[in-house]
Amino acid sequence: MTKHQLRDIRKEQILNAAEFLFSVQGYENTTVDQIASKAGLSKGAIYWHFQSKMEILFSITDREIAAKQQHIIHTTWHKYGPEAFWKIHKEVACLFDENTAYNSIHRQLIDLSKRYPAIKKKLKQYYKSWDKVATDLLYWAYREGYYKKADYQAIAKVISALYDGLYMRKQLEPDLNTVEIITLATKLMYPSLLKKKKINN
């Protein structure tokens, strides 16, 4: 095993341990000593890989968001093509529901952003990255001749806000049928975008 591989394994140990502790007892109630103990490493080893607890938090969120975005772009998009936004609602909903530990951390990020400027800045970056993913996919469909010319950056923000708002509300209402709501919103939005053929259910 190379030093690089060992370093990656150690970092994953730390991130997995921290993700569990942050989700169970909260970011602010978790100490670096507790993360080290949970990861089976020394406190010095934690600081060898990460400069601070906040850097660990950001690495957890970076990892989770990157994985979700890659799934949507490389798997779902290639599977459905220009009809992606119409057909992926169930898959996206499952994608956001599957990691309950991270869901807890995401809720904490919203609250923590009110007190930590660095977290607020990072959260804004995440929202912008989601806007870009949605914009790129919409523009792709436009370039393929599927959609009419439109302000796709603005539409992407609407889509991102819809998913984010429903995601947050579902934390309070677990039985909320997000797929049904998003499908309805799509039915209202997409007819104005389509250029040459209707999207079927």
JSON list of C-alpha atoms in Angstrom, two decimals:
[
{"chain": "A", "resi": 1, "resn": "MET", "atom": "CA", "xyz": [0.00, 0.00, 0.00]},
{"chain": "A", "resi": 2, "resn": "THR", "atom": "CA", "xyz": [1.42, 3.40, -1.02]},
{"chain": "A", "resi": 3, "resn": "LYS", "atom": "CA", "xyz": [1.60, 6.41, 1.29]},
{"chain": "A", "resi": 4, "resn": "HIS", "atom": "CA", "xyz": [-1.00, 8.13, -0.87]},
{"chain": "A", "resi": 5, "resn": "GLN", "atom": "CA", "xyz": [-3.45, 5.23, -0.50]},
{"chain": "A", "resi": 6, "resn": "LEU", "atom": "CA", "xyz": [-2.85, 5.10, 3.25]},
{"chain": "A", "resi": 7, "resn": "ARG", "atom": "CA", "xyz": [-3.45, 8.83, 3.54]},
{"chain": "A", "resi": 8, "resn": "ASP", "atom": "CA", "xyz": [-6.74, 8.51, 1.65]},
{"chain": "A", "resi": 9, "resn": "ILE", "atom": "CA", "xyz": [-7.85, 5.65, 3.91]},
{"chain": "A", "resi": 10, "resn": "ARG", "atom": "CA", "xyz": [-7.02, 7.64, 7.04]},
{"chain": "A", "resi": 11, "resn": "LYS", "atom": "CA", "xyz": [-8.92, 10.68, 5.74]},
{"chain": "A", "resi": 12, "resn": "GLU", "atom": "CA", "xyz": [-11.97, 8.52, 5.02]},
{"chain": "A", "resi": 13, "resn": "GLN", "atom": "CA", "xyz": [-11.77, 7.09, 8.54]},
{"chain": "A", "resi": 14, "resn": "ILE", "atom": "CA", "xyz": [-11.78, 10.60, 9.97]},
{"chain": "A", "resi": 15, "resn": "LEU", "atom": "CA", "xyz": [-14.60, 11.85, 7.75]},
{"chain": "A", "resi": 16, "resn": "ASN", "atom": "CA", "xyz": [-16.79, 8.82, 8.45]},
{"chain": "A", "resi": 17, "resn": "ALA", "atom": "CA", "xyz": [-16.22, 9.12, 12.20]},
{"chain": "A", "resi": 18, "resn": "ALA", "atom": "CA", "xyz": [-16.91, 12.86, 12.17]},
{"chain": "A", "resi": 19, "resn": "GLU", "atom": "CA", "xyz": [-20.01, 12.49, 10.01]},
{"chain": "A", "resi": 20, "resn": "PHE", "atom": "CA", "xyz": [-21.47, 10.01, 12.48]},
{"chain": "A", "resi": 21, "resn": "LEU", "atom": "CA", "xyz": [-20.66, 12.17, 15.52]},
{"chain": "A", "resi": 22, "resn": "PHE", "atom": "CA", "xyz": [-21.86, 15.41, 13.92]},
{"chain": "A", "resi": 23, "resn": "SER", "atom": "CA", "xyz": [-25.15, 13.76, 12.98]},
{"chain": "A", "resi": 24, "resn": "VAL", "atom": "CA", "xyz": [-25.74, 12.18, 16.39]},
{"chain": "A", "resi": 25, "resn": "GLN", "atom": "CA", "xyz": [-24.55, 14.83, 18.86]},
{"chain": "A", "resi": 26, "resn": "GLY", "atom": "CA", "xyz": [-24.11, 17.92, 16.68]},
{"chain": "A", "resi": 27, "resn": "TYR", "atom": "CA", "xyz": [-21.14, 19.73, 15.19]},
{"chain": "A", "resi": 28, "resn": "GLU", "atom": "CA", "xyz": [-20.64, 22.13, 18.08]},
{"chain": "A", "resi": 29, "resn": "ASN", "atom": "CA", "xyz": [-20.93, 19.38, 20.70]},
{"chain": "A", "resi": 30, "resn": "THR", "atom": "CA", "xyz": [-18.31, 17.20, 19.01]},
{"chain": "A", "resi": 31, "resn": "THR", "atom": "CA", "xyz": [-14.64, 17.57, 19.89]},
{"chain": "A", "resi": 32, "resn": "VAL", "atom": "CA", "xyz": [-11.58, 16.64, 17.86]},
{"chain": "A", "resi": 33, "resn": "ASP", "atom": "CA", "xyz": [-10.67, 14.21, 20.64]},
{"chain": "A", "resi": 34, "resn": "GLN", "atom": "CA", "xyz": [-13.99, 12.42, 20.13]},
{"chain": "A", "resi": 35, "resn": "ILE", "atom": "CA", "xyz": [-13.43, 12.24, 16.38]},
{"chain": "A", "resi": 36, "resn": "ALA", "atom": "CA", "xyz": [-9.98, 10.78, 16.94]},
{"chain": "A", "resi": 37, "resn": "SER", "atom": "CA", "xyz": [-11.35, 8.17, 19.35]},
{"chain": "A", "resi": 38, "resn": "LYS", "atom": "CA", "xyz": [-14.17, 7.20, 16.98]},
{"chain": "A", "resi": 39, "resn": "ALA", "atom": "CA", "xyz": [-11.75, 6.95, 14.05]},
{"chain": "A", "resi": 40, "resn": "GLY", "atom": "CA", "xyz": [-9.28, 4.89, 16.07]},
{"chain": "A", "resi": 41, "resn": "LEU", "atom": "CA", "xyz": [-6.53, 7.44, 15.52]},
{"chain": "A", "resi": 42, "resn": "SER", "atom": "CA", "xyz": [-4.56, 9.90, 17.60]},
{"chain": "A", "resi": 43, "resn": "LYS", "atom": "CA", "xyz": [-5.51, 13.55, 17.88]},
{"chain": "A", "resi": 44, "resn": "GLY", "atom": "CA", "xyz": [-2.22, 14.36, 16.17]},
{"chain": "A", "resi": 45, "resn": "ALA", "atom": "CA", "xyz": [-3.25, 12.21, 13.22]},
{"chain": "A", "resi": 46, "resn": "ILE", "atom": "CA", "xyz": [-6.44, 14.25, 12.85]},
{"chain": "A", "resi": 47, "resn": "TYR", "atom": "CA", "xyz": [-4.48, 17.48, 12.65]},
{"chain": "A", "resi": 48, "resn": "TRP", "atom": "CA", "xyz": [-2.01, 15.89, 10.24]},
{"chain": "A", "resi": 49, "resn": "HIS", "atom": "CA", "xyz": [-4.83, 15.54, 7.72]},
{"chain": "A", "resi": 50, "resn": "PHE", "atom": "CA", "xyz": [-7.07, 18.48, 8.64]},
{"chain": "A", "resi": 51, "resn": "GLN", "atom": "CA", "xyz": [-6.25, 21.91, 10.07]},
{"chain": "A", "resi": 52, "resn": "SER", "atom": "CA", "xyz": [-9.50, 22.28, 12.01]},
{"chain": "A", "resi": 53, "resn": "LYS", "atom": "CA", "xyz": [-12.84, 20.73, 12.88]},
{"chain": "A", "resi": 54, "resn": "MET", "atom": "CA", "xyz": [-14.49, 23.10, 10.42]},
{"chain": "A", "resi": 55, "resn": "GLU", "atom": "CA", "xyz": [-12.25, 21.82, 7.63]},
{"chain": "A", "resi": 56, "resn": "ILE", "atom": "CA", "xyz": [-13.47, 18.32, 8.46]},
{"chain": "A", "resi": 57, "resn": "LEU", "atom": "CA", "xyz": [-17.07, 19.56, 8.24]},
{"chain": "A", "resi": 58, "resn": "PHE", "atom": "CA", "xyz": [-16.43, 21.11, 4.84]},
{"chain": "A", "resi": 59, "resn": "SER", "atom": "CA", "xyz": [-14.71, 17.95, 3.58]},
{"chain": "A", "resi": 60, "resn": "ILE", "atom": "CA", "xyz": [-17.75, 15.90, 4.59]},
{"chain": "A", "resi": 61, "resn": "THR", "atom": "CA", "xyz": [-20.14, 18.22, 2.77]},
{"chain": "A", "resi": 62, "resn": "ASP", "atom": "CA", "xyz": [-17.83, 18.51, -0.28]},
{"chain": "A", "resi": 63, "resn": "ARG", "atom": "CA", "xyz": [-17.70, 14.73, -0.52]},
{"chain": "A", "resi": 64, "resn": "GLU", "atom": "CA", "xyz": [-21.47, 14.28, -0.25]},
{"chain": "A", "resi": 65, "resn": "ILE", "atom": "CA", "xyz": [-22.42, 17.03, -2.68]},
{"chain": "A", "resi": 66, "resn": "ALA", "atom": "CA", "xyz": [-19.83, 15.97, -5.25]},
{"chain": "A", "resi": 67, "resn": "ALA", "atom": "CA", "xyz": [-21.13, 12.39, -5.14]},
{"chain": "A", "resi": 68, "resn": "LYS", "atom": "CA", "xyz": [-24.74, 13.53, -5.67]},
{"chain": "A", "resi": 69, "resn": "GLN", "atom": "CA", "xyz": [-23.84, 15.87, -8.51]},
{"chain": "A", "resi": 70, "resn": "GLN", "atom": "CA", "xyz": [-21.72, 13.26, -10.25]},
{"chain": "A", "resi": 71, "resn": "HIS", "atom": "CA", "xyz": [-24.57, 10.77, -10.00]},
{"chain": "A", "resi": 72, "resn": "ILE", "atom": "CA", "xyz": [-27.01, 13.21, -11.58]},
{"chain": "A", "resi": 73, "resn": "ILE", "atom": "CA", "xyz": [-24.64, 14.31, -14.34]},
{"chain": "A", "resi": 74, "resn": "HIS", "atom": "CA", "xyz": [-22.94, 11.06, -15.32]},
{"chain": "A", "resi": 75, "resn": "THR", "atom": "CA", "xyz": [-25.62, 8.49, -14.54]},
{"chain": "A", "resi": 76, "resn": "THR", "atom": "CA", "xyz": [-29.07, 10.02, -14.64]},
{"chain": "A", "resi": 77, "resn": "TRP", "atom": "CA", "xyz": [-28.40, 12.50, -17.44]},
{"chain": "A", "resi": 78, "resn": "HIS", "atom": "CA", "xyz": [-26.88, 9.92, -19.78]},
{"chain": "A", "resi": 79, "resn": "LYS", "atom": "CA", "xyz": [-29.77, 7.59, -18.97]},
{"chain": "A", "resi": 80, "resn": "TYR", "atom": "CA", "xyz": [-32.56, 10.03, -19.80]},
{"chain": "A", "resi": 81, "resn": "GLY", "atom": "CA", "xyz": [-30.95, 12.62, -22.08]},
{"chain": "A", "resi": 82, "resn": "PRO", "atom": "CA", "xyz": [-32.95, 15.82, -22.68]},
{"chain": "A", "resi": 83, "resn": "GLU", "atom": "CA", "xyz": [-35.91, 14.39, -20.73]},
{"chain": "A", "resi": 84, "resn": "ALA", "atom": "CA", "xyz": [-33.81, 14.07, -17.57]},
{"chain": "A", "resi": 85, "resn": "PHE", "atom": "CA", "xyz": [-35.51, 16.74, -15.48]},
{"chain": "A", "resi": 86, "resn": "TRP", "atom": "CA", "xyz": [-38.89, 15.23, -16.30]},
{"chain": "A", "resi": 87, "resn": "LYS", "atom": "CA", "xyz": [-38.01, 11.64, -15.46]},
{"chain": "A", "resi": 88, "resn": "ILE", "atom": "CA", "xyz": [-35.48, 11.71, -12.62]},
{"chain": "A", "resi": 89, "resn": "HIS", "atom": "CA", "xyz": [-37.68, 12.98, -9.78]},
{"chain": "A", "resi": 90, "resn": "LYS", "atom": "CA", "xyz": [-37.93, 9.65, -7.98]},
{"chain": "A", "resi": 91, "resn": "GLU", "atom": "CA", "xyz": [-34.22, 8.91, -8.34]},
{"chain": "A", "resi": 92, "resn": "VAL", "atom": "CA", "xyz": [-33.22, 12.35, -7.09]},
{"chain": "A", "resi": 93, "resn": "ALA", "atom": "CA", "xyz": [-35.60, 12.09, -4.14]},
{"chain": "A", "resi": 94, "resn": "CYS", "atom": "CA", "xyz": [-34.10, 8.73, -3.18]},
{"chain": "A", "resi": 95, "resn": "LEU", "atom": "CA", "xyz": [-30.60, 10.14, -3.65]},
{"chain": "A", "resi": 96, "resn": "PHE", "atom": "CA", "xyz": [-31.27, 12.88, -1.09]},
{"chain": "A", "resi": 97, "resn": "ASP", "atom": "CA", "xyz": [-33.06, 10.58, 1.34]},
{"chain": "A", "resi": 98, "resn": "GLU", "atom": "CA", "xyz": [-30.52, 7.76, 1.48]},
{"chain": "A", "resi": 99, "resn": "ASN", "atom": "CA", "xyz": [-27.86, 9.37, 3.69]},
{"chain": "A", "resi": 100, "resn": "THR", "atom": "CA", "xyz": [-29.71, 10.24, 6.88]},
{"chain": "A", "resi": 101, "resn": "ALA", "atom": "CA", "xyz": [-26.50, 11.15, 8.72]},
{"chain": "A", "resi": 102, "resn": "TYR", "atom": "CA", "xyz": [-25.64, 13.81, 6.16]},
{"chain": "A", "resi": 103, "resn": "ASN", "atom": "CA", "xyz": [-29.23, 15.07, 6.16]},
{"chain": "A", "resi": 104, "resn": "SER", "atom": "CA", "xyz": [-28.77, 15.96, 9.82]},
{"chain": "A", "resi": 105, "resn": "ILE", "atom": "CA", "xyz": [-25.53, 17.77, 9.02]},
{"chain": "A", "resi": 106, "resn": "HIS", "atom": "CA", "xyz": [-27.19, 19.70, 6.20]},
{"chain": "A", "resi": 107, "resn": "ARG", "atom": "CA", "xyz": [-29.84, 21.00, 8.60]},
{"chain": "A", "resi": 108, "resn": "GLN", "atom": "CA", "xyz": [-27.08, 22.05, 10.98]},
{"chain": "A", "resi": 109, "resn": "LEU", "atom": "CA", "xyz": [-25.27, 23.93, 8.22]},
{"chain": "A", "resi": 110, "resn": "ILE", "atom": "CA", "xyz": [-28.28, 26.19, 7.74]},
{"chain": "A", "resi": 111, "resn": "ASP", "atom": "CA", "xyz": [-28.35, 27.02, 11.45]},
{"chain": "A", "resi": 112, "resn": "LEU", "atom": "CA", "xyz": [-24.57, 27.31, 11.81]},
{"chain": "A", "resi": 113, "resn": "SER", "atom": "CA", "xyz": [-24.36, 29.69, 8.84]},
{"chain": "A", "resi": 114, "resn": "LYS", "atom": "CA", "xyz": [-26.11, 32.32, 10.97]},
{"chain": "A", "resi": 115, "resn": "ARG", "atom": "CA", "xyz": [-23.18, 32.35, 13.39]},
{"chain": "A", "resi": 116, "resn": "TYR", "atom": "CA", "xyz": [-20.17, 31.36, 11.30]},
{"chain": "A", "resi": 117, "resn": "PRO", "atom": "CA", "xyz": [-19.35, 33.55, 8.26]},
{"chain": "A", "resi": 118, "resn": "ALA", "atom": "CA", "xyz": [-17.13, 30.80, 6.79]},
{"chain": "A", "resi": 119, "resn": "ILE", "atom": "CA", "xyz": [-20.01, 28.33, 6.85]},
{"chain": "A", "resi": 120, "resn": "LYS", "atom": "CA", "xyz": [-22.37, 30.89, 5.32]},
{"chain": "A", "resi": 121, "resn": "LYS", "atom": "CA", "xyz": [-19.86, 31.48, 2.52]},
{"chain": "A", "resi": 122, "resn": "LYS", "atom": "CA", "xyz": [-19.45, 27.75, 1.95]},
{"chain": "A", "resi": 123, "resn": "LEU", "atom": "CA", "xyz": [-23.20, 27.19, 1.87]},
{"chain": "A", "resi": 124, "resn": "LYS", "atom": "CA", "xyz": [-23.55, 29.87, -0.81]},
{"chain": "A", "resi": 125, "resn": "GLN", "atom": "CA", "xyz": [-20.91, 28.05, -2.85]},
{"chain": "A", "resi": 126, "resn": "TYR", "atom": "CA", "xyz": [-22.89, 24.83, -2.62]},
{"chain": "A", "resi": 127, "resn": "TYR", "atom": "CA", "xyz": [-26.05, 26.53, -3.84]},
{"chain": "A", "resi": 128, "resn": "LYS", "atom": "CA", "xyz": [-24.15, 28.07, -6.76]},
{"chain": "A", "resi": 129, "resn": "SER", "atom": "CA", "xyz": [-22.71, 24.68, -7.69]},
{"chain": "A", "resi": 130, "resn": "TRP", "atom": "CA", "xyz": [-26.22, 23.18, -7.79]},
{"chain": "A", "resi": 131, "resn": "ASP", "atom": "CA", "xyz": [-27.43, 26.10, -9.91]},
{"chain": "A", "resi": 132, "resn": "LYS", "atom": "CA", "xyz": [-24.59, 25.40, -12.33]},
{"chain": "A", "resi": 133, "resn": "VAL", "atom": "CA", "xyz": [-25.44, 21.70, -12.60]},
{"chain": "A", "resi": 134, "resn": "ALA", "atom": "CA", "xyz": [-29.06, 22.51, -13.41]},
{"chain": "A", "resi": 135, "resn": "THR", "atom": "CA", "xyz": [-28.09, 25.29, -15.84]},
{"chain": "A", "resi": 136, "resn": "ASP", "atom": "CA", "xyz": [-25.64, 23.08, -17.72]},
{"chain": "A", "resi": 137, "resn": "LEU", "atom": "CA", "xyz": [-28.23, 20.32, -18.13]},
{"chain": "A", "resi": 138, "resn": "LEU", "atom": "CA", "xyz": [-30.89, 22.74, -19.34]},
{"chain": "A", "resi": 139, "resn": "TYR", "atom": "CA", "xyz": [-28.50, 24.37, -21.82]},
{"chain": "A", "resi": 140, "resn": "TRP", "atom": "CA", "xyz": [-27.56, 20.92, -23.11]},
{"chain": "A", "resi": 141, "resn": "ALA", "atom": "CA", "xyz": [-31.20, 20.21, -23.93]},
{"chain": "A", "resi": 142, "resn": "TYR", "atom": "CA", "xyz": [-31.44, 23.63, -25.59]},
{"chain": "A", "resi": 143, "resn": "ARG", "atom": "CA", "xyz": [-28.36, 23.01, -27.74]},
{"chain": "A", "resi": 144, "resn": "GLU", "atom": "CA", "xyz": [-29.82, 19.65, -28.75]},
{"chain": "A", "resi": 145, "resn": "GLY", "atom": "CA", "xyz": [-32.81, 21.51, -30.10]},
{"chain": "A", "resi": 146, "resn": "TYR", "atom": "CA", "xyz": [-35.19, 20.22, -27.48]},
{"chain": "A", "resi": 147, "resn": "TYR", "atom": "CA", "xyz": [-36.02, 23.46, -25.67]},
{"chain": "A", "resi": 148, "resn": "LYS", "atom": "CA", "xyz": [-36.76, 27.01, -26.76]},
{"chain": "A", "resi": 149, "resn": "LYS", "atom": "CA", "xyz": [-34.38, 29.85, -25.97]},
{"chain": "A", "resi": 150, "resn": "ALA", "atom": "CA", "xyz": [-34.91, 30.96, -22.37]},
{"chain": "A", "resi": 151, "resn": "ASP", "atom": "CA", "xyz": [-33.17, 32.35, -19.29]},
{"chain": "A", "resi": 152, "resn": "TYR", "atom": "CA", "xyz": [-31.89, 28.97, -18.14]},
{"chain": "A", "resi": 153, "resn": "GLN", "atom": "CA", "xyz": [-29.83, 30.40, -15.30]},
{"chain": "A", "resi": 154, "resn": "ALA", "atom": "CA", "xyz": [-33.02, 31.78, -13.75]},
{"chain": "A", "resi": 155, "resn": "ILE", "atom": "CA", "xyz": [-34.91, 28.54, -14.41]},
{"chain": "A", "resi": 156, "resn": "ALA", "atom": "CA", "xyz": [-32.07, 26.57, -12.79]},
{"chain": "A", "resi": 157, "resn": "LYS", "atom": "CA", "xyz": [-32.41, 28.68, -9.65]},
{"chain": "A", "resi": 158, "resn": "VAL", "atom": "CA", "xyz": [-36.14, 27.94, -9.56]},
{"chain": "A", "resi": 159, "resn": "ILE", "atom": "CA", "xyz": [-35.47, 24.20, -9.86]},
{"chain": "A", "resi": 160, "resn": "SER", "atom": "CA", "xyz": [-32.73, 24.28, -7.21]},
{"chain": "A", "resi": 161, "resn": "ALA", "atom": "CA", "xyz": [-34.94, 26.29, -4.85]},
{"chain": "A", "resi": 162, "resn": "LEU", "atom": "CA", "xyz": [-37.82, 23.85, -5.40]},
{"chain": "A", "resi": 163, "resn": "TYR", "atom": "CA", "xyz": [-35.72, 20.81, -4.53]},
{"chain": "A", "resi": 164, "resn": "ASP", "atom": "CA", "xyz": [-34.01, 22.54, -1.61]},
{"chain": "A", "resi": 165, "resn": "GLY", "atom": "CA", "xyz": [-37.25, 23.85, -0.16]},
{"chain": "A", "resi": 166, "resn": "LEU", "atom": "CA", "xyz": [-38.98, 20.49, -0.38]},
{"chain": "A", "resi": 167, "resn": "TYR", "atom": "CA", "xyz": [-35.91, 18.75, 1.02]},
{"chain": "A", "resi": 168, "resn": "MET", "atom": "CA", "xyz": [-35.92, 21.02, 4.07]},
{"chain": "A", "resi": 169, "resn": "ARG", "atom": "CA", "xyz": [-39.68, 20.72, 4.54]},
{"chain": "A", "resi": 170, "resn": "LYS", "atom": "CA", "xyz": [-39.46, 16.93, 4.35]},
{"chain": "A", "resi": 171, "resn": "GLN", "atom": "CA", "xyz": [-37.28, 17.03, 7.45]},
{"chain": "A", "resi": 172, "resn": "LEU", "atom": "CA", "xyz": [-40.36, 18.34, 9.28]},
{"chain": "A", "resi": 173, "resn": "GLU", "atom": "CA", "xyz": [-42.90, 16.29, 7.34]},
{"chain": "A", "resi": 174, "resn": "PRO", "atom": "CA", "xyz": [-41.35, 12.87, 6.59]},
{"chain": "A", "resi": 175, "resn": "ASP", "atom": "CA", "xyz": [-44.48, 11.69, 4.77]},
{"chain": "A", "resi": 176, "resn": "LEU", "atom": "CA", "xyz": [-44.38, 14.60, 2.30]},
{"chain": "A", "resi": 177, "resn": "ASN", "atom": "CA", "xyz": [-44.61, 13.25, -1.26]},
{"chain": "A", "resi": 178, "resn": "THR", "atom": "CA", "xyz": [-41.81, 15.27, -2.85]},
{"chain": "A", "resi": 179, "resn": "VAL", "atom": "CA", "xyz": [-41.93, 13.32, -6.11]},
{"chain": "A", "resi": 180, "resn": "GLU", "atom": "CA", "xyz": [-45.60, 14.16, -6.62]},
{"chain": "A", "resi": 181, "resn": "ILE", "atom": "CA", "xyz": [-45.03, 17.85, -5.91]},
{"chain": "A", "resi": 182, "resn": "ILE", "atom": "CA", "xyz": [-41.99, 18.14, -8.18]},
{"chain": "A", "resi": 183, "resn": "THR", "atom": "CA", "xyz": [-43.80, 16.29, -10.98]},
{"chain": "A", "resi": 184, "resn": "LEU", "atom": "CA", "xyz": [-46.69, 18.75, -10.72]},
{"chain": "A", "resi": 185, "resn": "ALA", "atom": "CA", "xyz": [-44.29, 21.70, -10.84]},
{"chain": "A", "resi": 186, "resn": "THR", "atom": "CA", "xyz": [-42.62, 20.18, -13.90]},
{"chain": "A", "resi": 187, "resn": "LYS", "atom": "CA", "xyz": [-45.96, 19.81, -15.67]},
{"chain": "A", "resi": 188, "resn": "LEU", "atom": "CA", "xyz": [-46.57, 23.51, -15.14]},
{"chain": "A", "resi": 189, "resn": "MET", "atom": "CA", "xyz": [-43.08, 24.62, -16.16]},
{"chain": "A", "resi": 190, "resn": "TYR", "atom": "CA", "xyz": [-42.00, 22.46, -19.08]},
{"chain": "A", "resi": 191, "resn": "PRO", "atom": "CA", "xyz": [-44.68, 23.04, -21.72]},
{"chain": "A", "resi": 192, "resn": "SER", "atom": "CA", "xyz": [-43.34, 26.61, -22.07]},
{"chain": "A", "resi": 193, "resn": "LEU", "atom": "CA", "xyz": [-39.83, 25.27, -22.71]},
{"chain": "A", "resi": 194, "resn": "LEU", "atom": "CA", "xyz": [-40.49, 22.47, -25.17]},
{"chain": "A", "resi": 195, "resn": "LYS", "atom": "CA", "xyz": [-39.60, 23.14, -28.78]},
{"chain": "A", "resi": 196, "resn": "LYS", "atom": "CA", "xyz": [-40.62, 20.12, -30.77]},
{"chain": "A", "resi": 197, "resn": "LYS", "atom": "CA", "xyz": [-42.32, 17.32, -28.88]},
{"chain": "A", "resi": 198, "resn": "LYS", "atom": "CA", "xyz": [-44.24, 16.66, -25.73]},
{"chain": "A", "resi": 199, "resn": "ILE", "atom": "CA", "xyz": [-42.72, 14.87, -22.78]},
{"chain": "A", "resi": 200, "resn": "ASN", "atom": "CA", "xyz": [-44.72, 11.85, -21.77]},
{"chain": "A", "resi": 201, "resn": "ASN", "atom": "CA", "xyz": [-45.13, 10.51, -18.23]}
]
